[in-house]
Coordinates of C-alpha atoms in Angstrom, one line a residue:
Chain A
X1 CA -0.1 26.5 20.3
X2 CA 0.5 24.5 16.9
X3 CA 2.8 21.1 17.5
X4 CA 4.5 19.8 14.9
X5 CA 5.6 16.3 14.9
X6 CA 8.1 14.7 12.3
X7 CA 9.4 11.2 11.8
X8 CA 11.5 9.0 11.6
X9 CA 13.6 11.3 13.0
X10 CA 16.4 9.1 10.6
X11 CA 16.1 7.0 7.7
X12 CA 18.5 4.9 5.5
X13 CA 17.5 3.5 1.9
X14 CA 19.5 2.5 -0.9
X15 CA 19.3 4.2 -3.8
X16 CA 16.7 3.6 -5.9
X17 CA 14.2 2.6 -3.2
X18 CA 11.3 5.3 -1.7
X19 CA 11.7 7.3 1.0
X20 CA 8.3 8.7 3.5
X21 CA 8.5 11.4 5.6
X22 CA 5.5 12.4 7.7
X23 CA 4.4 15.4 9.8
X24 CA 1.5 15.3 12.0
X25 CA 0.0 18.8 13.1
X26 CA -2.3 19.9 15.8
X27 CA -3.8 23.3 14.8
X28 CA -6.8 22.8 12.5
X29 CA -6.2 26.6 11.3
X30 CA -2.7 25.6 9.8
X31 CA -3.2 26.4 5.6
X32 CA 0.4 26.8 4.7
X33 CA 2.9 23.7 4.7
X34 CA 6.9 23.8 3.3
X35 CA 8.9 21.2 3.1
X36 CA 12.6 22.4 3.4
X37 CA 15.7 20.6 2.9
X38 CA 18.8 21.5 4.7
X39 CA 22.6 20.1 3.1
X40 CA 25.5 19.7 5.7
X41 CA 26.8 23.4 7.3
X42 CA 24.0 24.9 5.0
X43 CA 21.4 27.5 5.0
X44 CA 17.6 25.7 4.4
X45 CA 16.4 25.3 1.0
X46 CA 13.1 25.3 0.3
X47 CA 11.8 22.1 -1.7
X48 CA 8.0 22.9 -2.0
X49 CA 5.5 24.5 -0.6
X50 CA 1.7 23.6 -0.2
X51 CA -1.6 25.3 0.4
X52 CA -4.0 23.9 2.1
X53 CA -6.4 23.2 -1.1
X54 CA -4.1 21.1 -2.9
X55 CA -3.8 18.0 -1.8
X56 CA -1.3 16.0 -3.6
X57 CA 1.5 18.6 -5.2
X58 CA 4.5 16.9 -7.2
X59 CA 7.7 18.2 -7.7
X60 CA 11.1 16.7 -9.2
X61 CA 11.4 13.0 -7.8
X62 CA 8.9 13.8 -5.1
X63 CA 5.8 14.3 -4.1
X64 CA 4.1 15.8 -1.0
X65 CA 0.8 14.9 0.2
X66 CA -1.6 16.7 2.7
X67 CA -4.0 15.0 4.3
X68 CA -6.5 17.4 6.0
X69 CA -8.6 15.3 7.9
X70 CA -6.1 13.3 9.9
X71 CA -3.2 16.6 9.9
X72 CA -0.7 14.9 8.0
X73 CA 1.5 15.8 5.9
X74 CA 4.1 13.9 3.8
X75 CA 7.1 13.9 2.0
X76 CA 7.5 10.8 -1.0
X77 CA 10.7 10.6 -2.6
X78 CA 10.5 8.4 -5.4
X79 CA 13.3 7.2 -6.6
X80 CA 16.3 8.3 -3.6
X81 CA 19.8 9.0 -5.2
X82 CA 22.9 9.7 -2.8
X83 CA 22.0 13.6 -3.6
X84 CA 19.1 13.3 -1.8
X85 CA 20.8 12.8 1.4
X86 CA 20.2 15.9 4.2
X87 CA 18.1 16.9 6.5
X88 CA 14.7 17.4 5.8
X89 CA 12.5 19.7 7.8
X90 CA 8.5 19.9 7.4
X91 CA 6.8 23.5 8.6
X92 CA 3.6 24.6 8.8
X93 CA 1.6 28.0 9.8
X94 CA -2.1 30.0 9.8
X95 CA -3.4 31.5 7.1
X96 CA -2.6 35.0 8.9
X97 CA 0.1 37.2 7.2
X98 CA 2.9 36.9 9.0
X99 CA 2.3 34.0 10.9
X100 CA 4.8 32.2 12.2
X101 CA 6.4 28.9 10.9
X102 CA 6.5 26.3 13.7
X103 CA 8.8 23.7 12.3
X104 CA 9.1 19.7 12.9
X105 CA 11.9 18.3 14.8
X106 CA 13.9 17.2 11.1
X107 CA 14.5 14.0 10.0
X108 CA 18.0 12.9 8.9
X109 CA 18.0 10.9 5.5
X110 CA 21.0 8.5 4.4
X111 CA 20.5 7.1 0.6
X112 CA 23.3 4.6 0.5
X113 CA 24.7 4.0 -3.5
Chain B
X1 CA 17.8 37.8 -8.6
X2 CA 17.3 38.2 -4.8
X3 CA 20.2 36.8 -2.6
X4 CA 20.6 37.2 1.0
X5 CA 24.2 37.2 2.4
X6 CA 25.3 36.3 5.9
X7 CA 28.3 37.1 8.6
X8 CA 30.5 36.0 9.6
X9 CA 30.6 32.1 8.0
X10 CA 31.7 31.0 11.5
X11 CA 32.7 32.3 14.6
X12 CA 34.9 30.6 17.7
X13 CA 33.9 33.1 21.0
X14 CA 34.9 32.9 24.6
X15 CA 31.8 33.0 27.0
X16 CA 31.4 36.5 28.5
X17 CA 32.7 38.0 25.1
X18 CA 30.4 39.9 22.9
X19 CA 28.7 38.5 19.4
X20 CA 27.4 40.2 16.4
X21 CA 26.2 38.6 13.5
X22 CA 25.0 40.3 10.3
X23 CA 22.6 38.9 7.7
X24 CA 22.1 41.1 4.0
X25 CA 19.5 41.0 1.5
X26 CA 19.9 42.3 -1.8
X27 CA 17.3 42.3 -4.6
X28 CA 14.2 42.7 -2.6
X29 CA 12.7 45.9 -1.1
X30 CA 10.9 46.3 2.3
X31 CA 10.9 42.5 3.2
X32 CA 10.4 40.6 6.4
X33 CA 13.5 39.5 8.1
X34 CA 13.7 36.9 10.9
X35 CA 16.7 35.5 12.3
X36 CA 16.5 31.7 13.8
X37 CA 18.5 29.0 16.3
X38 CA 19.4 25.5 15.8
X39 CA 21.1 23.5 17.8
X40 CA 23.3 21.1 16.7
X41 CA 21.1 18.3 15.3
X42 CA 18.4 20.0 16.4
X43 CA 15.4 22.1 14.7
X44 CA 14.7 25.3 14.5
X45 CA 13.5 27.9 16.8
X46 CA 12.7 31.7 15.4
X47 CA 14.5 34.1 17.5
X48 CA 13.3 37.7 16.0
X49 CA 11.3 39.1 13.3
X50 CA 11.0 42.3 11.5
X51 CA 8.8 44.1 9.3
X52 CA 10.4 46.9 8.7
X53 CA 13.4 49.4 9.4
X54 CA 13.9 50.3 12.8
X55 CA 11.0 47.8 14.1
X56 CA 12.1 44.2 15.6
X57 CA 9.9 42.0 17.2
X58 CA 11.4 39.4 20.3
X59 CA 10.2 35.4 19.7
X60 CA 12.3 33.3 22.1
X61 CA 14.2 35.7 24.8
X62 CA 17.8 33.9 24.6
X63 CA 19.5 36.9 25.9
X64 CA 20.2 38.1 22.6
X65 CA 18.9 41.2 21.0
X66 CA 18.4 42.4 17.3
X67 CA 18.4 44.7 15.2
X68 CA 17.1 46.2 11.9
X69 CA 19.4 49.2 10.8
X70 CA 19.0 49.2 7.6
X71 CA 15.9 48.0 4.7
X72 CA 18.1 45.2 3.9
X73 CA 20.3 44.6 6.9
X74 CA 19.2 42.4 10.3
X75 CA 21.5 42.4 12.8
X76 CA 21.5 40.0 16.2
X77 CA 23.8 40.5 18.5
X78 CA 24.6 40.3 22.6
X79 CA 27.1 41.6 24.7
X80 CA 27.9 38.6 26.5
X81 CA 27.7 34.8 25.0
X82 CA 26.8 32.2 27.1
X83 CA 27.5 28.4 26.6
X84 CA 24.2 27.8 25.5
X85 CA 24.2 30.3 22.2
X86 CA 26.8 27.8 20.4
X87 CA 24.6 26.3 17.4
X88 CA 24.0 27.4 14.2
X89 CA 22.1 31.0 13.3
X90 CA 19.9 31.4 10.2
X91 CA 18.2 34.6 8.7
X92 CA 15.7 34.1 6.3
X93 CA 13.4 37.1 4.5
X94 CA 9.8 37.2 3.3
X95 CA 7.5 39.2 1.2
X96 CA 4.5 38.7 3.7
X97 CA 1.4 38.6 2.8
X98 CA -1.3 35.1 3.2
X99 CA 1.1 33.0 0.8
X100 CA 4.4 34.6 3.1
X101 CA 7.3 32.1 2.2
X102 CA 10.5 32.2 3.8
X103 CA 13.8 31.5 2.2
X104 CA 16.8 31.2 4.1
X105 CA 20.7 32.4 4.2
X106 CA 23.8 30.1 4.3
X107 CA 24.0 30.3 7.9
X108 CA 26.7 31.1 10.6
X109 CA 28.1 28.2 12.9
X110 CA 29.0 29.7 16.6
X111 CA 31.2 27.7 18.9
X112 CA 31.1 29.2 22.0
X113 CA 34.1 28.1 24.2

């Protein structure tokens, strides 16, 4: 079955500075990628998400790129601010309707003012 | 606007004691409901789907069942709690369909003592 593998599973940058994500996935049949952002005590929120032919997709002071060949995919915040601070969880699933999301492990981001 | 409502916000339950947990979504008709686990720190696994009323499909067995009594109600629930159920319990609803995207509730914390 698919494996989803995040890291760093924590990452501290001062605000201001980037911040990378990465997932690495194992099923070659994976076309749907979200990115998913989860506040403390809160519900998931979804940040964006990505089919599989668009490679770089931008959204507000990020961008995510998916990189096919090597089953990547990443999360690039440009420019952290403290509000950027969560959890951030990467998931990925089959083209199928109704497949299910297998999610990556999360990784814990600290943007320091 | 679609907004999906869950209950209780928190629960504190003896082991042995029974749980039910209720998750509402208003604004949408006929979607996909799925109820999921996290640990504490942890990611998340999907406990149940369900496509429509009356139909719930098991993921992870956990000893916990669910249920789909209404279009816009999924309920999860057990008749005795176990350590190991304490974490934190999402729903989430889709439209289905190849671009399916979930979107999550607020989330219930369970402290199971």
């Amino acid at each position: 079955g698919e494996q989803v593998e995040q890291r760093p599973p924590h990452l501290s940058v001062r605000e201001g500075d980037s911040a990378v994500i990465i997932c690495t996935y194992t099923d070659p049949n994976s076309y749907y990628f979200f990115w998913y952002k989860q506040e403390p005590g809160a519900g998931l929120q979804l940040l964006m998400k990505v089919f599989s032919s668009t490679e770089i997709n931008e959204g507000q002071g990020f961008t995510v790129l998916l990189n096919k060949k090597d089953k990547q995919l990443s999360l690039n915040l440009t420019a952290a601010h403290p509000g950027d601070s969560a959890v951030y969880f990467c998931a990925v699933r089959r083209g199928s309707a109704l497949g299910r999301l297998h999610f990556g492990a999360g990784t814990q981001l600290i943007v320091i003012p | 606007a679609q907004t999906i409502h869950q209950w209780p916000v928190a629960e504190i339950k003896a082991v042995g004691s029974p749980l039910s947990l209720g998750c509402t979504i208003k604004g949408k008709s006929s979607p996909n409901l799925y109820w999921y686990w996290q640990a504490t720190g942890g990611t998340l696994q999907q406990l149940f789907y369900s496509i429509t009323v009356g139909q719930v499909e098991s993921v992870v067995q956990l000893n916990l069942s669910a249920s789909r009594p209404k279009d816009d109600q999924f309920i999860l629930s057990t008749e005795k709690l176990l350590l190991s159920h304490s974490g934190f319990y999402l729903c989430a609803w889709s439209l289905g369909g190849f671009q399916d995207t979930q979107y999550f509730g607020p989330g219930t914390r369970l402290l199971v003592l």
